[in-house]
PDB file of C-alpha atoms and ligand atoms in Angstrom:
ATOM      1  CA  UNK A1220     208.624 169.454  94.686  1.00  0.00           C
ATOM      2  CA  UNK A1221     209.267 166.046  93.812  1.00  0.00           C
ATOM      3  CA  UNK A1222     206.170 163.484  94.208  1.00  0.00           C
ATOM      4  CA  UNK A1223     206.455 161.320  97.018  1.00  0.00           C
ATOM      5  CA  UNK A1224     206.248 157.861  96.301  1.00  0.00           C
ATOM      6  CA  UNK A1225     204.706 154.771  97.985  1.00  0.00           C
ATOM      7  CA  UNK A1226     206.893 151.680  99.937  1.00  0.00           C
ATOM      8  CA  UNK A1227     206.817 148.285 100.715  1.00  0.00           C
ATOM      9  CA  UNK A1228     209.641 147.722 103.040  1.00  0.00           C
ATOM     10  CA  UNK A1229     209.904 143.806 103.349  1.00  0.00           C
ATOM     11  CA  UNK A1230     211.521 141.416 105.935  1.00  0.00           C
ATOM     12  CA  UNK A1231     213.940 138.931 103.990  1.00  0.00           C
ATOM     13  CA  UNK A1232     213.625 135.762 105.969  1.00  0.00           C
ATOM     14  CA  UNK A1233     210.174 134.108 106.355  1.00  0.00           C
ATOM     15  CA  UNK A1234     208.159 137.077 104.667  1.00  0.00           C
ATOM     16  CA  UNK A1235     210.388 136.017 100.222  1.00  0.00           C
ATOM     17  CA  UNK A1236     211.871 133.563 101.051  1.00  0.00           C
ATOM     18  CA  UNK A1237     211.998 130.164 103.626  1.00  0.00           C
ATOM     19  CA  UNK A1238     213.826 130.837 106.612  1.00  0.00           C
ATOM     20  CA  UNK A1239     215.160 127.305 107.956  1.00  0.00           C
ATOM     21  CA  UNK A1240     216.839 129.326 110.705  1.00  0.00           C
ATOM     22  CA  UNK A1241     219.794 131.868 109.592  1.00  0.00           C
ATOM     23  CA  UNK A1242     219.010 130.841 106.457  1.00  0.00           C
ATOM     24  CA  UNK A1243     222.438 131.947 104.452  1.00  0.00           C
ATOM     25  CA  UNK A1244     223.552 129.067 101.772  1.00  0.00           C
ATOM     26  CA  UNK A1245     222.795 129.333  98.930  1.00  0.00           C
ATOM     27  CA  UNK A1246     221.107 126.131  97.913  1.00  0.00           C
ATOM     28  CA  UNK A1247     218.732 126.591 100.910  1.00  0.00           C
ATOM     29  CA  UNK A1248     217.033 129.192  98.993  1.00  0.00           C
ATOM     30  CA  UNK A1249     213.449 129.052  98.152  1.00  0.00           C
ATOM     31  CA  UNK A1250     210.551 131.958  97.368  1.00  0.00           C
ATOM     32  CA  UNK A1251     207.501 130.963  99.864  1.00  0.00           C
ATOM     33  CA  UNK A1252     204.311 130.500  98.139  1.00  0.00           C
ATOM     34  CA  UNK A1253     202.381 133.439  96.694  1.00  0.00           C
ATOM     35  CA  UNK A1254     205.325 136.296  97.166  1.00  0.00           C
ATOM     36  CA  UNK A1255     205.912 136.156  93.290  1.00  0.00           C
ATOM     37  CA  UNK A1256     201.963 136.552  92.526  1.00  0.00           C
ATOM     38  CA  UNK A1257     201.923 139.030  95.373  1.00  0.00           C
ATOM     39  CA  UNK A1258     204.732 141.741  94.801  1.00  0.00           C
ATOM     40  CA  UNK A1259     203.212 141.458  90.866  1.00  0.00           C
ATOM     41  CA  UNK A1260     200.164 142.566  92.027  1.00  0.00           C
ATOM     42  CA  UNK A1261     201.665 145.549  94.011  1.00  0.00           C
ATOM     43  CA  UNK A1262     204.714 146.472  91.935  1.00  0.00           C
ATOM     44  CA  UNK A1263     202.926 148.806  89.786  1.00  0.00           C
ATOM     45  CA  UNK A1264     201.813 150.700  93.237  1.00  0.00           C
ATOM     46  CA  UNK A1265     204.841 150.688  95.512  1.00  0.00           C
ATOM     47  CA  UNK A1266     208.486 150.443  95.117  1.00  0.00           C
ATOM     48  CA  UNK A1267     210.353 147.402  97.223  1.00  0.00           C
ATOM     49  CA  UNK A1268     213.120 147.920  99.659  1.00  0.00           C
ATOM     50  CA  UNK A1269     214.115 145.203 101.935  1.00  0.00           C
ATOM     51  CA  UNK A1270     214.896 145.736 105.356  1.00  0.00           C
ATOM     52  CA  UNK A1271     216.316 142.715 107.192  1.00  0.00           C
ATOM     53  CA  UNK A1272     218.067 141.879 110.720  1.00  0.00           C
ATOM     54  CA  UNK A1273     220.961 139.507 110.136  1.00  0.00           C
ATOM     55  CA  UNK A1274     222.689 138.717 113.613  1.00  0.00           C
ATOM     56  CA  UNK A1275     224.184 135.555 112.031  1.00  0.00           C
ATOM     57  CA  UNK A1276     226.965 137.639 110.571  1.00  0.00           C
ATOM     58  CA  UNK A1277     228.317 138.860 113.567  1.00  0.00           C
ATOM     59  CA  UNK A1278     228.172 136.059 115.560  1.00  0.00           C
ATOM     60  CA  UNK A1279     229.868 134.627 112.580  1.00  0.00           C
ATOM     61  CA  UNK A1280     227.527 131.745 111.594  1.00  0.00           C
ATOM     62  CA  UNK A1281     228.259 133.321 107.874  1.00  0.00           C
ATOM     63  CA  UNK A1282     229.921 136.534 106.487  1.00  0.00           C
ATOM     64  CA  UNK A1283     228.909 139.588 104.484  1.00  0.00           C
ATOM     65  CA  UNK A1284     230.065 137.729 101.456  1.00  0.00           C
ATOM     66  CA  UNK A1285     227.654 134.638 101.789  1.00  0.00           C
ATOM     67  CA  UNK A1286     224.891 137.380 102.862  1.00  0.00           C
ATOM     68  CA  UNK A1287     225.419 139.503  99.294  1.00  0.00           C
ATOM     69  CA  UNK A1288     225.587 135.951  97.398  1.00  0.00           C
ATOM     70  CA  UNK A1289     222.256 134.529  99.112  1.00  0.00           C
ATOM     71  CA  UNK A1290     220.560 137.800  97.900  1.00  0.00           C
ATOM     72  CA  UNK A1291     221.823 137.700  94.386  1.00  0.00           C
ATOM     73  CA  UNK A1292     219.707 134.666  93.875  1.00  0.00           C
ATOM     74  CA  UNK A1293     216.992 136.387  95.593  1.00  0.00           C
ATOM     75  CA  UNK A1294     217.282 139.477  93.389  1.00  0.00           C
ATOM     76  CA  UNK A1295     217.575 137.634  90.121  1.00  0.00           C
ATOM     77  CA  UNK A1296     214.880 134.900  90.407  1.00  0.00           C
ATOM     78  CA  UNK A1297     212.656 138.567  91.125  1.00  0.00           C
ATOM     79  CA  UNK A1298     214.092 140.144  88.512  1.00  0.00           C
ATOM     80  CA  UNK A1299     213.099 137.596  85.819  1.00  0.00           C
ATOM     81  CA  UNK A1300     209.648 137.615  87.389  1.00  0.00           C
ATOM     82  CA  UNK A1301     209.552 141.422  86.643  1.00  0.00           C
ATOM     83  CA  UNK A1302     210.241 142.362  89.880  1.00  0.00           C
ATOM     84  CA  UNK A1303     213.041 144.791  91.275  1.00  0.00           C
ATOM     85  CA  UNK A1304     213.732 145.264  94.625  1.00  0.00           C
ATOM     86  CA  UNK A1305     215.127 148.780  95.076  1.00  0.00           C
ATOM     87  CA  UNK A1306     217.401 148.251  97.830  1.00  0.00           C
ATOM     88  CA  UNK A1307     218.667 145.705 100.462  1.00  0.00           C
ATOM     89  CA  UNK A1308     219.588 147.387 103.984  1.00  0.00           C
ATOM     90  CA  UNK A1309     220.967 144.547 106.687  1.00  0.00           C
ATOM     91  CA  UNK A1310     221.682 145.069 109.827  1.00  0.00           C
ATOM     92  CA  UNK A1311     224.591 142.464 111.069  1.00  0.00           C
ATOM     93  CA  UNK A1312     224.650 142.956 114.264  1.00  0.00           C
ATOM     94  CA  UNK A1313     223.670 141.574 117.790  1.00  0.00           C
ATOM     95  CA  UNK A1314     220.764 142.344 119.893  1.00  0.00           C
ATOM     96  CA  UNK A1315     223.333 143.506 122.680  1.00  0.00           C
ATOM     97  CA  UNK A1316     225.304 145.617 120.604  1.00  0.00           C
ATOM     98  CA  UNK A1317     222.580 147.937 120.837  1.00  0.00           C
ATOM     99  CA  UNK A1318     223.255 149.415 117.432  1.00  0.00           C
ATOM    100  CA  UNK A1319     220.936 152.025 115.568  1.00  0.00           C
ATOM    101  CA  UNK A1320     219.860 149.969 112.759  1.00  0.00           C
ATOM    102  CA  UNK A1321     218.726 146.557 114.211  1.00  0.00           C
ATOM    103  CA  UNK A1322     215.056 146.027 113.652  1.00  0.00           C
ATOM    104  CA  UNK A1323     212.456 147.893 114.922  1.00  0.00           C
ATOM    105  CA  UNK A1324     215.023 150.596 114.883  1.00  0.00           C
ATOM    106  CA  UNK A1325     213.813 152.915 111.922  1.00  0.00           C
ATOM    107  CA  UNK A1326     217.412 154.124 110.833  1.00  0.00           C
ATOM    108  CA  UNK A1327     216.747 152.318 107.507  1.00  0.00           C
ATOM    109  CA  UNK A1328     213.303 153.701 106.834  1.00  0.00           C
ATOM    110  CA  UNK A1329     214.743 156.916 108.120  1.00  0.00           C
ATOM    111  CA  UNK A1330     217.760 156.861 105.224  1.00  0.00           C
ATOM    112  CA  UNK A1331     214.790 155.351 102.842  1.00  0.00           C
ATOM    113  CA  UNK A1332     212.564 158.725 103.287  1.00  0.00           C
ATOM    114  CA  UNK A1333     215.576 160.943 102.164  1.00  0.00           C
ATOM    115  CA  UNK A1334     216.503 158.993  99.459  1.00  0.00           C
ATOM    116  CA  UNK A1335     213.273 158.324  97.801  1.00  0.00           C
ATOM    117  CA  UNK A1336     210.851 160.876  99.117  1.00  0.00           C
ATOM    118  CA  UNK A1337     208.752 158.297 100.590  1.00  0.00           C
ATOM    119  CA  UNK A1338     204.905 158.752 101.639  1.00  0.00           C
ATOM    120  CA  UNK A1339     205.262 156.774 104.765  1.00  0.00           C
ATOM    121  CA  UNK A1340     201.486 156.867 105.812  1.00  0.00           C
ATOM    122  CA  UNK A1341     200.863 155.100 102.687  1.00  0.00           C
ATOM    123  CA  UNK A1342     203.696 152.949 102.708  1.00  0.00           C
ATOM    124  CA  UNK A1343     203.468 149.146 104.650  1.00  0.00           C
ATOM    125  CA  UNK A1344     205.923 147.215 106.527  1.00  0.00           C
ATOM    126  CA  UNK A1345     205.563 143.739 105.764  1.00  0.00           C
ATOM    127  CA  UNK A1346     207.328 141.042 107.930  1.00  0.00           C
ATOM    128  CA  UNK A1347     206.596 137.596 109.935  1.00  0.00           C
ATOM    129  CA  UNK A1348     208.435 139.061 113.413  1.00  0.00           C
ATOM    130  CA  UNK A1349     207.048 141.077 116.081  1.00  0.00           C
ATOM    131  CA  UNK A1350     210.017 143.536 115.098  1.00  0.00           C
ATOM    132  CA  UNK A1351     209.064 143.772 111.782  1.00  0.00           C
ATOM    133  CA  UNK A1352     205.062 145.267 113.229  1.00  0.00           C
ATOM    134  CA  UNK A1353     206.807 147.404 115.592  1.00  0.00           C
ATOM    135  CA  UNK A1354     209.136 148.912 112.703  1.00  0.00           C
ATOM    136  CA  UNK A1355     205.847 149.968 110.697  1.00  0.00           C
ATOM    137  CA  UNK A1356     204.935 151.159 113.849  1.00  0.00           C
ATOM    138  CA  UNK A1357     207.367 153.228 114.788  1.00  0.00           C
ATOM    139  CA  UNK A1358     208.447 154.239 111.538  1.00  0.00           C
ATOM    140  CA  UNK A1359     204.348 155.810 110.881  1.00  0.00           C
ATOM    141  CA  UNK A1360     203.729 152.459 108.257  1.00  0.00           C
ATOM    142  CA  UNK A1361     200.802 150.287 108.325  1.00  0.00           C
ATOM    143  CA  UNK A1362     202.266 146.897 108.983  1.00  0.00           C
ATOM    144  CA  UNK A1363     201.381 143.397 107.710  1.00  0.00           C
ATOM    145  CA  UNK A1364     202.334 140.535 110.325  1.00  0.00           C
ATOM    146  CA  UNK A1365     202.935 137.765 108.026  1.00  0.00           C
ATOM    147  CA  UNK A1366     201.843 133.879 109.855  1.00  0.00           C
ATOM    148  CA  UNK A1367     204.689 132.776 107.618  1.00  0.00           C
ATOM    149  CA  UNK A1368     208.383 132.289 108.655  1.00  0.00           C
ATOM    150  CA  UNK A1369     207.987 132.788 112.435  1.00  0.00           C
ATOM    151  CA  UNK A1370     204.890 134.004 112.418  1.00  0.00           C
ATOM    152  CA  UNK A1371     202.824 131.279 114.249  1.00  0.00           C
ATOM    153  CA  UNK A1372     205.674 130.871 116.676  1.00  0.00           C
ATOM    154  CA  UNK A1373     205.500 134.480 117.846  1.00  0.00           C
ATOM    155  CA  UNK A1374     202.054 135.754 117.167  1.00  0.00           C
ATOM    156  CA  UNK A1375     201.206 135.132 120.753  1.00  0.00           C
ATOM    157  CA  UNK A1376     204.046 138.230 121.328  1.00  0.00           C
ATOM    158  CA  UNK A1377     201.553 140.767 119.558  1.00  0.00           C
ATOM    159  CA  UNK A1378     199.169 140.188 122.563  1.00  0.00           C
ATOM    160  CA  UNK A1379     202.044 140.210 125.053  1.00  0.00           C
ATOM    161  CA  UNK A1380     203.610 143.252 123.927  1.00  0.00           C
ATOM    162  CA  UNK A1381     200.464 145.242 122.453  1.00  0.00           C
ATOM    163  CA  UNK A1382     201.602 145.771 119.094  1.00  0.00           C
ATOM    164  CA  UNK A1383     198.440 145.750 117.092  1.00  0.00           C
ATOM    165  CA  UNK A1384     199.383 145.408 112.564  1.00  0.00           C
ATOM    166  CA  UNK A1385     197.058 146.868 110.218  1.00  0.00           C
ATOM    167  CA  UNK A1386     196.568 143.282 108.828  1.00  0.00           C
ATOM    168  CA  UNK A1387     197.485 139.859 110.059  1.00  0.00           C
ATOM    169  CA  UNK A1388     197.450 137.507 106.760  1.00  0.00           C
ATOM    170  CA  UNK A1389     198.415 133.531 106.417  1.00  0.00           C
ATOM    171  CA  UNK A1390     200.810 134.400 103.335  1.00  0.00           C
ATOM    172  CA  UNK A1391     201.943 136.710 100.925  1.00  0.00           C
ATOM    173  CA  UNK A1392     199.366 136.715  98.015  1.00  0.00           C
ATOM    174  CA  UNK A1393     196.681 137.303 101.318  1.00  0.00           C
ATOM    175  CA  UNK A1394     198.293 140.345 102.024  1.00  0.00           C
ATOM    176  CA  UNK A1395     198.975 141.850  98.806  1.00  0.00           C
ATOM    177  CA  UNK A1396     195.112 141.771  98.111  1.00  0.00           C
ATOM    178  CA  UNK A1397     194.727 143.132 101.571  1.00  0.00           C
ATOM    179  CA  UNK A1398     196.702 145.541 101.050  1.00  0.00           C
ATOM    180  CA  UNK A1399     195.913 146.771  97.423  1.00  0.00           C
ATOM    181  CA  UNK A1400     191.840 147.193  99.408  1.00  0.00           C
ATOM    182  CA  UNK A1401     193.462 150.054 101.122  1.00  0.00           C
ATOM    183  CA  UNK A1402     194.570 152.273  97.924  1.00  0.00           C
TER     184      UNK A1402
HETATM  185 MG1   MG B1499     211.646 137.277 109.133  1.00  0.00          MG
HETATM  186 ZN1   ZN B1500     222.641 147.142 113.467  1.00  0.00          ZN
END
Protein backbone atom coordinates (compact mmCIF):
# COMPACT_ATOMS: atom_id res chain seq x y z
CA UNK A 1 0.00 0.00 0.00
CA UNK A 2 1.14 3.29 -0.83
CA UNK A 3 1.95 5.73 2.28
CA UNK A 4 -0.50 8.26 2.78
CA UNK A 5 0.72 11.58 2.82
CA UNK A 6 -0.04 14.80 4.78
CA UNK A 7 -2.05 18.22 3.23
CA UNK A 8 -2.29 21.68 3.54
CA UNK A 9 -5.18 22.67 1.45
CA UNK A 10 -5.00 26.60 1.31
CA UNK A 11 -7.56 29.39 0.47
CA UNK A 12 -6.00 31.70 -2.36
CA UNK A 13 -7.36 35.09 -1.50
CA UNK A 14 -6.58 36.62 1.94
CA UNK A 15 -4.85 33.36 3.40
CA UNK A 16 -1.05 33.92 0.06
CA UNK A 17 -1.89 36.53 -1.12
CA UNK A 18 -3.91 40.24 -0.52
CA UNK A 19 -7.34 40.06 -1.48
CA UNK A 20 -8.48 43.79 -2.37
CA UNK A 21 -11.83 42.23 -3.26
CA UNK A 22 -11.91 39.70 -6.43
CA UNK A 23 -8.57 40.27 -6.51
CA UNK A 24 -7.73 39.06 -10.36
CA UNK A 25 -5.07 41.61 -12.14
CA UNK A 26 -2.19 40.93 -12.18
CA UNK A 27 -0.32 43.89 -10.80
CA UNK A 28 -2.61 43.73 -7.71
CA UNK A 29 -0.70 40.82 -6.61
CA UNK A 30 1.08 40.68 -3.39
CA UNK A 31 2.20 37.57 -0.84
CA UNK A 32 0.77 38.75 2.78
CA UNK A 33 3.33 38.83 5.39
CA UNK A 34 4.81 35.64 6.84
CA UNK A 35 3.17 33.01 4.11
CA UNK A 36 6.73 32.66 2.49
CA UNK A 37 8.46 31.98 6.09
CA UNK A 38 5.41 29.91 6.87
CA UNK A 39 4.82 27.28 3.99
CA UNK A 40 9.02 26.96 4.40
CA UNK A 41 8.57 25.88 7.64
CA UNK A 42 5.86 23.26 6.70
CA UNK A 43 6.89 22.21 3.20
CA UNK A 44 9.09 19.53 4.32
CA UNK A 45 5.83 18.06 6.31
CA UNK A 46 2.86 18.52 4.01
CA UNK A 47 2.30 18.87 0.40
CA UNK A 48 0.22 22.25 -0.81
CA UNK A 49 -2.92 22.19 -2.81
CA UNK A 50 -4.97 25.22 -3.14
CA UNK A 51 -8.52 25.19 -2.96
CA UNK A 52 -10.22 28.49 -3.81
CA UNK A 53 -13.93 29.86 -4.54
CA UNK A 54 -13.82 32.27 -7.46
CA UNK A 55 -17.48 33.59 -8.18
CA UNK A 56 -15.93 36.58 -10.02
CA UNK A 57 -15.57 34.45 -13.11
CA UNK A 58 -18.96 33.70 -13.61
CA UNK A 59 -20.43 36.73 -12.91
CA UNK A 60 -17.84 37.83 -15.34
CA UNK A 61 -15.87 40.44 -13.33
CA UNK A 62 -12.74 38.42 -15.05
CA UNK A 63 -12.31 35.13 -17.05
CA UNK A 64 -10.56 31.80 -16.64
CA UNK A 65 -7.72 33.29 -18.56
CA UNK A 66 -6.96 36.28 -16.13
CA UNK A 67 -7.63 33.58 -13.20
CA UNK A 68 -4.67 31.03 -14.69
CA UNK A 69 -2.41 34.30 -15.33
CA UNK A 70 -2.95 35.79 -11.65
CA UNK A 71 -1.80 32.31 -10.37
CA UNK A 72 1.22 32.00 -12.54
CA UNK A 73 2.70 34.84 -10.62
CA UNK A 74 1.55 33.24 -7.55
CA UNK A 75 3.14 29.90 -8.45
CA UNK A 76 6.43 31.30 -9.60
CA UNK A 77 7.26 33.93 -6.91
CA UNK A 78 6.66 30.29 -4.60
CA UNK A 79 8.54 28.44 -6.70
CA UNK A 80 11.74 30.56 -6.46
CA UNK A 81 11.16 30.60 -2.71
CA UNK A 82 11.36 26.72 -2.85
CA UNK A 83 7.96 26.26 -2.65
CA UNK A 84 5.54 24.16 -4.98
CA UNK A 85 2.09 24.17 -4.74
CA UNK A 86 0.80 20.82 -5.99
CA UNK A 87 -2.36 21.81 -7.43
CA UNK A 88 -4.85 24.74 -7.92
CA UNK A 89 -8.69 23.58 -7.87
CA UNK A 90 -11.24 26.82 -8.44
CA UNK A 91 -14.50 26.75 -8.28
CA UNK A 92 -16.09 29.63 -10.73
CA UNK A 93 -19.22 29.57 -9.92
CA UNK A 94 -22.13 31.36 -8.01
CA UNK A 95 -23.47 30.75 -4.65
CA UNK A 96 -26.97 30.09 -6.38
CA UNK A 97 -25.81 27.81 -8.86
CA UNK A 98 -25.64 25.42 -6.19
CA UNK A 99 -22.78 23.53 -7.77
CA UNK A 100 -20.75 20.59 -6.07
CA UNK A 101 -17.49 22.21 -5.77
CA UNK A 102 -18.10 25.73 -4.26
CA UNK A 103 -16.51 26.01 -0.88
CA UNK A 104 -17.29 24.21 1.96
CA UNK A 105 -18.32 21.65 -0.55
CA UNK A 106 -15.50 18.90 -0.20
CA UNK A 107 -15.59 17.73 -3.97
CA UNK A 108 -11.98 19.04 -4.22
CA UNK A 109 -10.62 17.43 -1.09
CA UNK A 110 -12.68 14.48 -2.16
CA UNK A 111 -10.72 14.29 -5.85
CA UNK A 112 -7.44 15.33 -3.62
CA UNK A 113 -7.75 11.95 -1.38
CA UNK A 114 -7.79 9.74 -4.60
CA UNK A 115 -5.18 11.35 -6.21
CA UNK A 116 -2.65 11.64 -3.55
CA UNK A 117 -3.61 9.18 -0.88
CA UNK A 118 -4.10 11.84 1.56
CA UNK A 119 -4.13 11.35 5.55
CA UNK A 120 -6.93 13.74 6.06
CA UNK A 121 -6.94 13.62 9.98
CA UNK A 122 -3.54 14.92 9.75
CA UNK A 123 -4.02 17.18 7.04
CA UNK A 124 -5.27 21.20 7.82
CA UNK A 125 -7.45 23.47 5.98
CA UNK A 126 -6.13 26.79 6.15
CA UNK A 127 -8.29 29.83 5.05
CA UNK A 128 -9.52 33.48 6.33
CA UNK A 129 -13.54 32.58 5.49
CA UNK A 130 -15.99 30.87 7.53
CA UNK A 131 -16.19 28.44 4.38
CA UNK A 132 -12.81 27.72 4.40
CA UNK A 133 -13.33 26.25 8.63
CA UNK A 134 -16.35 24.53 7.58
CA UNK A 135 -14.43 22.76 4.54
CA UNK A 136 -11.79 21.30 7.16
CA UNK A 137 -14.72 20.50 8.88
CA UNK A 138 -16.55 18.68 6.78
CA UNK A 139 -13.88 17.30 4.85
CA UNK A 140 -12.38 15.47 8.60
CA UNK A 141 -9.25 18.41 8.52
CA UNK A 142 -8.23 20.44 11.37
CA UNK A 143 -8.77 23.95 10.17
CA UNK A 144 -6.83 27.20 10.70
CA UNK A 145 -9.17 30.43 10.51
CA UNK A 146 -6.75 32.89 9.33
CA UNK A 147 -7.66 36.93 10.91
CA UNK A 148 -6.13 37.86 7.57
CA UNK A 149 -8.04 38.64 4.30
CA UNK A 150 -11.60 38.64 5.70
CA UNK A 151 -10.93 37.29 8.67
CA UNK A 152 -11.74 40.14 11.18
CA UNK A 153 -14.76 40.99 9.09
CA UNK A 154 -16.34 37.57 9.55
CA UNK A 155 -14.95 36.06 12.67
CA UNK A 156 -18.05 37.11 14.46
CA UNK A 157 -19.80 34.25 11.86
CA UNK A 158 -17.80 31.39 13.76
CA UNK A 159 -19.95 32.26 16.87
CA UNK A 160 -23.09 32.70 14.78
CA UNK A 161 -22.86 29.61 12.94
CA UNK A 162 -20.90 27.30 15.56
CA UNK A 163 -18.07 26.38 13.55
CA UNK A 164 -15.32 25.99 16.05
CA UNK A 165 -11.20 25.77 13.92
CA UNK A 166 -8.55 23.90 15.51
CA UNK A 167 -6.59 27.25 15.64
CA UNK A 168 -7.53 30.84 15.11
CA UNK A 169 -4.04 32.73 14.27
CA UNK A 170 -3.42 36.66 13.28
CA UNK A 171 -1.24 35.50 10.14
CA UNK A 172 0.43 32.94 8.38
CA UNK A 173 3.89 32.44 10.07
CA UNK A 174 1.38 32.17 13.54
CA UNK A 175 -0.15 29.33 12.16
CA UNK A 176 2.52 27.44 10.62
CA UNK A 177 4.23 27.25 14.15
CA UNK A 178 0.84 26.34 15.45
CA UNK A 179 0.47 23.98 13.39
CA UNK A 180 3.97 22.24 13.15
CA UNK A 181 3.10 21.90 17.61
CA UNK A 182 0.63 19.37 16.49
CA UNK A 183 3.08 16.80 14.54
MG1 LIG B 1 -10.06 33.92 1.25
ZN1 LIG C 1 -18.51 25.23 -8.24
Amino acid sequence: MKESIKAIFLDRDGTLNEDKGYVHKVEDFALLPGVVEGLKLLKNEFIFIIITNQSGIRRSYYTVDDFHDFNRVLINTLDKEGITIKQIFFCPHKPEEKCECRKPNTHFIDLSVNEYNIDLNNSWVIGDHPSDALLGINAGCNTVFLLTGHGTVHYDELKEKNINPTIIAEDFLTAAKKILEFL
